[in-house]
Coordinates of N, CA, C and O in Angstrom, one line a residue:
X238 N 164.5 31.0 140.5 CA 164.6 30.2 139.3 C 165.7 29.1 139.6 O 166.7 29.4 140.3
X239 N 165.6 27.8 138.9 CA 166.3 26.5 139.4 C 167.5 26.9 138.4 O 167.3 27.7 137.6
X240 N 168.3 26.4 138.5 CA 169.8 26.6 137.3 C 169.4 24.9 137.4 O 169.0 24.1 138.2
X241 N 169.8 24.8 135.7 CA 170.1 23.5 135.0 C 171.0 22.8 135.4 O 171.8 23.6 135.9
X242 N 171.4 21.5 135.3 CA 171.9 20.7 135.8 C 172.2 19.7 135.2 O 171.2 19.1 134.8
X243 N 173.4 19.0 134.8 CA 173.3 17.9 134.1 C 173.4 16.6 135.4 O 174.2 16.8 136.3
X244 N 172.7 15.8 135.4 CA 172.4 14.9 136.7 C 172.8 13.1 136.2 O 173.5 12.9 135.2
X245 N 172.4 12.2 136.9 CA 172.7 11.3 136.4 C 172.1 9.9 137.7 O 171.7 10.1 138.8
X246 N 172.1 8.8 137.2 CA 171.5 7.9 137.8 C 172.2 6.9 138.1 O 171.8 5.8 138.0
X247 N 173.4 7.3 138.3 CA 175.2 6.9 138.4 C 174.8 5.4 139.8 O 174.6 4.2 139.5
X248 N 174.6 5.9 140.7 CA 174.7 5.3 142.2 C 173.5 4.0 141.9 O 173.6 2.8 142.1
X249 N 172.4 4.8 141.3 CA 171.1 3.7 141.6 C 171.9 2.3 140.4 O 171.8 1.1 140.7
X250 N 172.4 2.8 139.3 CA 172.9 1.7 138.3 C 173.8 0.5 138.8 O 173.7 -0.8 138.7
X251 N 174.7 1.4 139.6 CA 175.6 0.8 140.3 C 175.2 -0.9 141.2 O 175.6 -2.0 141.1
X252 N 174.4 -0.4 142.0 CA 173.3 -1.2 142.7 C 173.0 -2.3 142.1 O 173.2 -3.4 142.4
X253 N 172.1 -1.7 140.7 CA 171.3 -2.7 140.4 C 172.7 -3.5 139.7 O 172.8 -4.8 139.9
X254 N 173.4 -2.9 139.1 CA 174.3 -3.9 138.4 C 175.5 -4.7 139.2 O 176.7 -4.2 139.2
X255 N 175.1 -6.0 139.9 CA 175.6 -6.7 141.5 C 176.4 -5.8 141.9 O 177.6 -6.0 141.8
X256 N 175.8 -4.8 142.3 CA 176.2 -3.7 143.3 C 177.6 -3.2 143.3 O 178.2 -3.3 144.3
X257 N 178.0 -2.8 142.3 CA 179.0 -2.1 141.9 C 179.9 -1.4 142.5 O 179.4 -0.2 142.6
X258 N 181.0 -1.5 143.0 CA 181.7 -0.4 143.8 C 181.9 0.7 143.0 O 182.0 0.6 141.8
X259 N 182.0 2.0 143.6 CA 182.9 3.1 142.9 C 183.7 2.7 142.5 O 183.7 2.5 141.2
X260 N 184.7 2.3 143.1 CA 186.1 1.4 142.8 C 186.0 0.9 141.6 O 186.9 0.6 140.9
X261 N 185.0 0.6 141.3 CA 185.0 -1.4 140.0 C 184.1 0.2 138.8 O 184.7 0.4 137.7
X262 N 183.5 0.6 138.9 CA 183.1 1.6 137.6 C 184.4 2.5 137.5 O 184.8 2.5 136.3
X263 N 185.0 3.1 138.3 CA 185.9 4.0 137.8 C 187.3 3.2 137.5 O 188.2 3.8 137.0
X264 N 187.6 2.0 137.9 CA 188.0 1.2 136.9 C 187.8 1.1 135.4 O 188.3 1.8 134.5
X265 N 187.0 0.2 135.4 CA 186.2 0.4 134.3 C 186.1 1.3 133.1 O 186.0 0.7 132.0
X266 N 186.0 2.4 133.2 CA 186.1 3.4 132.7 C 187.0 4.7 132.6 O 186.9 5.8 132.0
X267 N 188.1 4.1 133.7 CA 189.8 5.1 133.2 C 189.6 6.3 134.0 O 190.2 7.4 133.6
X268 N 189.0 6.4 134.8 CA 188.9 7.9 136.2 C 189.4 7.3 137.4 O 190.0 6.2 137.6
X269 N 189.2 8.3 138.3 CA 189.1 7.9 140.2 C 188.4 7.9 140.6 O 187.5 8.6 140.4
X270 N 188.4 7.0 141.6 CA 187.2 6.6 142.7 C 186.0 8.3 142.6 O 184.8 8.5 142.5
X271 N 187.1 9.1 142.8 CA 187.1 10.5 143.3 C 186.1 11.1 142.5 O 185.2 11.9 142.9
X272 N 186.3 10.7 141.0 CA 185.7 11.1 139.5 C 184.3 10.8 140.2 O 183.4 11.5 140.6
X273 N 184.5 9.4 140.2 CA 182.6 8.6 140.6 C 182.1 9.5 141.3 O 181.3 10.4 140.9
X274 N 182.5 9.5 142.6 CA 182.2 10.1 144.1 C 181.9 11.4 143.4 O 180.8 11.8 143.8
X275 N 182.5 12.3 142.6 CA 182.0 13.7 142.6 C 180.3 13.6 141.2 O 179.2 14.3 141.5
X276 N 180.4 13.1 140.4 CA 179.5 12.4 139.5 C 178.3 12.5 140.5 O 177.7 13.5 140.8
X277 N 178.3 11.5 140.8 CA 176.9 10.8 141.9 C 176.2 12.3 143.0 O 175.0 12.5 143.5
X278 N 177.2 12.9 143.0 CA 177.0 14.1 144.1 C 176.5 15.5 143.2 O 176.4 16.6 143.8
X279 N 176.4 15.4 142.3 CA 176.3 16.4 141.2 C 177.2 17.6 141.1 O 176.9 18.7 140.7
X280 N 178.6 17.0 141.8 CA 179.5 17.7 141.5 C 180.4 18.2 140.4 O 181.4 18.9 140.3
X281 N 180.0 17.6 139.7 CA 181.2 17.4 138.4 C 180.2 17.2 137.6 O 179.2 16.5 138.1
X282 N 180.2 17.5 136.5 CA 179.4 17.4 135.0 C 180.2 16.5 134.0 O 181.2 17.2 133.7
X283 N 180.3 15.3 133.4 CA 181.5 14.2 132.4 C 181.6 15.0 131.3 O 180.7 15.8 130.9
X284 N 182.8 14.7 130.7 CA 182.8 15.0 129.5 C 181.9 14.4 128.7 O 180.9 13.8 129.2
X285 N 182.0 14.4 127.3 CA 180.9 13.6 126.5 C 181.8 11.9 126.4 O 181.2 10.8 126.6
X286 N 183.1 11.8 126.1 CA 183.8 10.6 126.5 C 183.1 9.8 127.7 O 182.7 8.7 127.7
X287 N 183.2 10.7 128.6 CA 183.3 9.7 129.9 C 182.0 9.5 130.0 O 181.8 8.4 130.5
X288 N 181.0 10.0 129.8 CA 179.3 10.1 129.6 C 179.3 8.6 128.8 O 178.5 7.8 129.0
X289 N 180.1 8.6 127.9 CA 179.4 7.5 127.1 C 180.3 6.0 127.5 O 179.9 4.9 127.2
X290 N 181.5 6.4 128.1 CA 181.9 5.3 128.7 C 181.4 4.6 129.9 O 181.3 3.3 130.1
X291 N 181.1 5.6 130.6 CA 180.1 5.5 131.8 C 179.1 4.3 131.1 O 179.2 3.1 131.2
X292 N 177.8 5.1 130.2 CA 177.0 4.1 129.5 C 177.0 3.0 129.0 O 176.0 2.2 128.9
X293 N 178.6 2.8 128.5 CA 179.0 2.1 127.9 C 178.8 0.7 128.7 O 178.0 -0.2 128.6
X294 N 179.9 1.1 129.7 CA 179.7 0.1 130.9 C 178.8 -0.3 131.8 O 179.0 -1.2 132.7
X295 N 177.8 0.2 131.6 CA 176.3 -0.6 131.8 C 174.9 -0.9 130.8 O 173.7 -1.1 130.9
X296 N 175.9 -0.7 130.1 CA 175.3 -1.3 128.6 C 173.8 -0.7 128.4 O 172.8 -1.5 128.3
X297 N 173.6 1.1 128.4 CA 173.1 1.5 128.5 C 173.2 2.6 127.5 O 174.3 3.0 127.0
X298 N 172.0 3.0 127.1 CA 171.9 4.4 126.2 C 172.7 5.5 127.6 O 172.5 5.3 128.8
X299 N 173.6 6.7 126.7 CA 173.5 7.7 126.9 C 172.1 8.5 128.2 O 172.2 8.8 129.4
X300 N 171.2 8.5 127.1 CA 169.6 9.3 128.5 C 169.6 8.7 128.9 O 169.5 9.3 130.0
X301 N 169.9 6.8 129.5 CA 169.4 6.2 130.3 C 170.3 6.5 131.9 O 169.8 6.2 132.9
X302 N 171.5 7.1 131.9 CA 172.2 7.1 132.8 C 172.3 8.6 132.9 O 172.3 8.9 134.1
X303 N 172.4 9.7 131.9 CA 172.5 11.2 132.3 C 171.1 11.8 131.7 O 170.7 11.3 130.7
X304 N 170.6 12.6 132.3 CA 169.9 13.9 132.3 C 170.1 15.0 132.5 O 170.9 15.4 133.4
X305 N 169.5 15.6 131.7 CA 169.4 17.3 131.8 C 168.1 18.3 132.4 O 167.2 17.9 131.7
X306 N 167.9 18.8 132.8 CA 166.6 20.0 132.7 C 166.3 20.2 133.9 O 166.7 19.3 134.6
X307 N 165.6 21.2 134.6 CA 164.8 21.6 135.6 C 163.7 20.4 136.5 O 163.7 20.2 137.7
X308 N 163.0 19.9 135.5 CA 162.0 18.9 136.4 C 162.6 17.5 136.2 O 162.0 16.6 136.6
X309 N 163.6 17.4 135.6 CA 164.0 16.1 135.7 C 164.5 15.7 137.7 O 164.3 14.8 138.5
X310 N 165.4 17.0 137.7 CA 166.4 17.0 138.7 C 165.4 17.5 139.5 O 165.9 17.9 140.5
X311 N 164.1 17.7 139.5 CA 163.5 17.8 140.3 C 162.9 16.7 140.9 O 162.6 16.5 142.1
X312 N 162.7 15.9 140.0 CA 161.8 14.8 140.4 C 163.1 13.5 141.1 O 162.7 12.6 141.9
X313 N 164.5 13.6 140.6 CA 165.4 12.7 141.2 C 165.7 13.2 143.1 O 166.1 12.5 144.1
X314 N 165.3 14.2 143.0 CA 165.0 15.1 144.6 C 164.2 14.7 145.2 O 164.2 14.8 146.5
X315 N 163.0 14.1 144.5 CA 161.3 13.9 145.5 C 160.7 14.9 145.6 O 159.7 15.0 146.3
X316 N 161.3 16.0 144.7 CA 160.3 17.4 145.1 C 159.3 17.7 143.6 O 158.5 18.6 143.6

């Protein structure tokens, strides 16, 4: 059985938004590079603050940048 996961589409945002450093979002948003870097790796789960500041800063709903569930994080896998 898969354990749930809260996941996120942190890295791909970044990109599209003129390619954003770690550096310039966790600016942005009052963390460390380190914060990002663990985020994007599905190391760290945000608080609900930083979830929405995160969103904030790419002018994005909440779901549009974090997910939850089994086949979501499955399908960000390719599996």
């Amino acid at each position: 059985m898969s354990k749930n996961l809260v996941g996120n589409h942190i890295r791909k945002l970044r990109f599209e938004y003129n390619e954003m450093t770690q550096q310039q979002l966790a600016d942005k948003v009052g963390v460390t590079r380190q914060t990002i870097v663990a985020l994007e790796k599905g190391n760290y789960s945000p608080s609900l603050e930083l979830a929405f500041r995160i969103a904030h800063a790419f002018s994005l709903h909440l779901e549009e940048v974090f997910f939850y569930g089994e086949q979501t994080l499955k399908e960000e896998d390719g599996g």
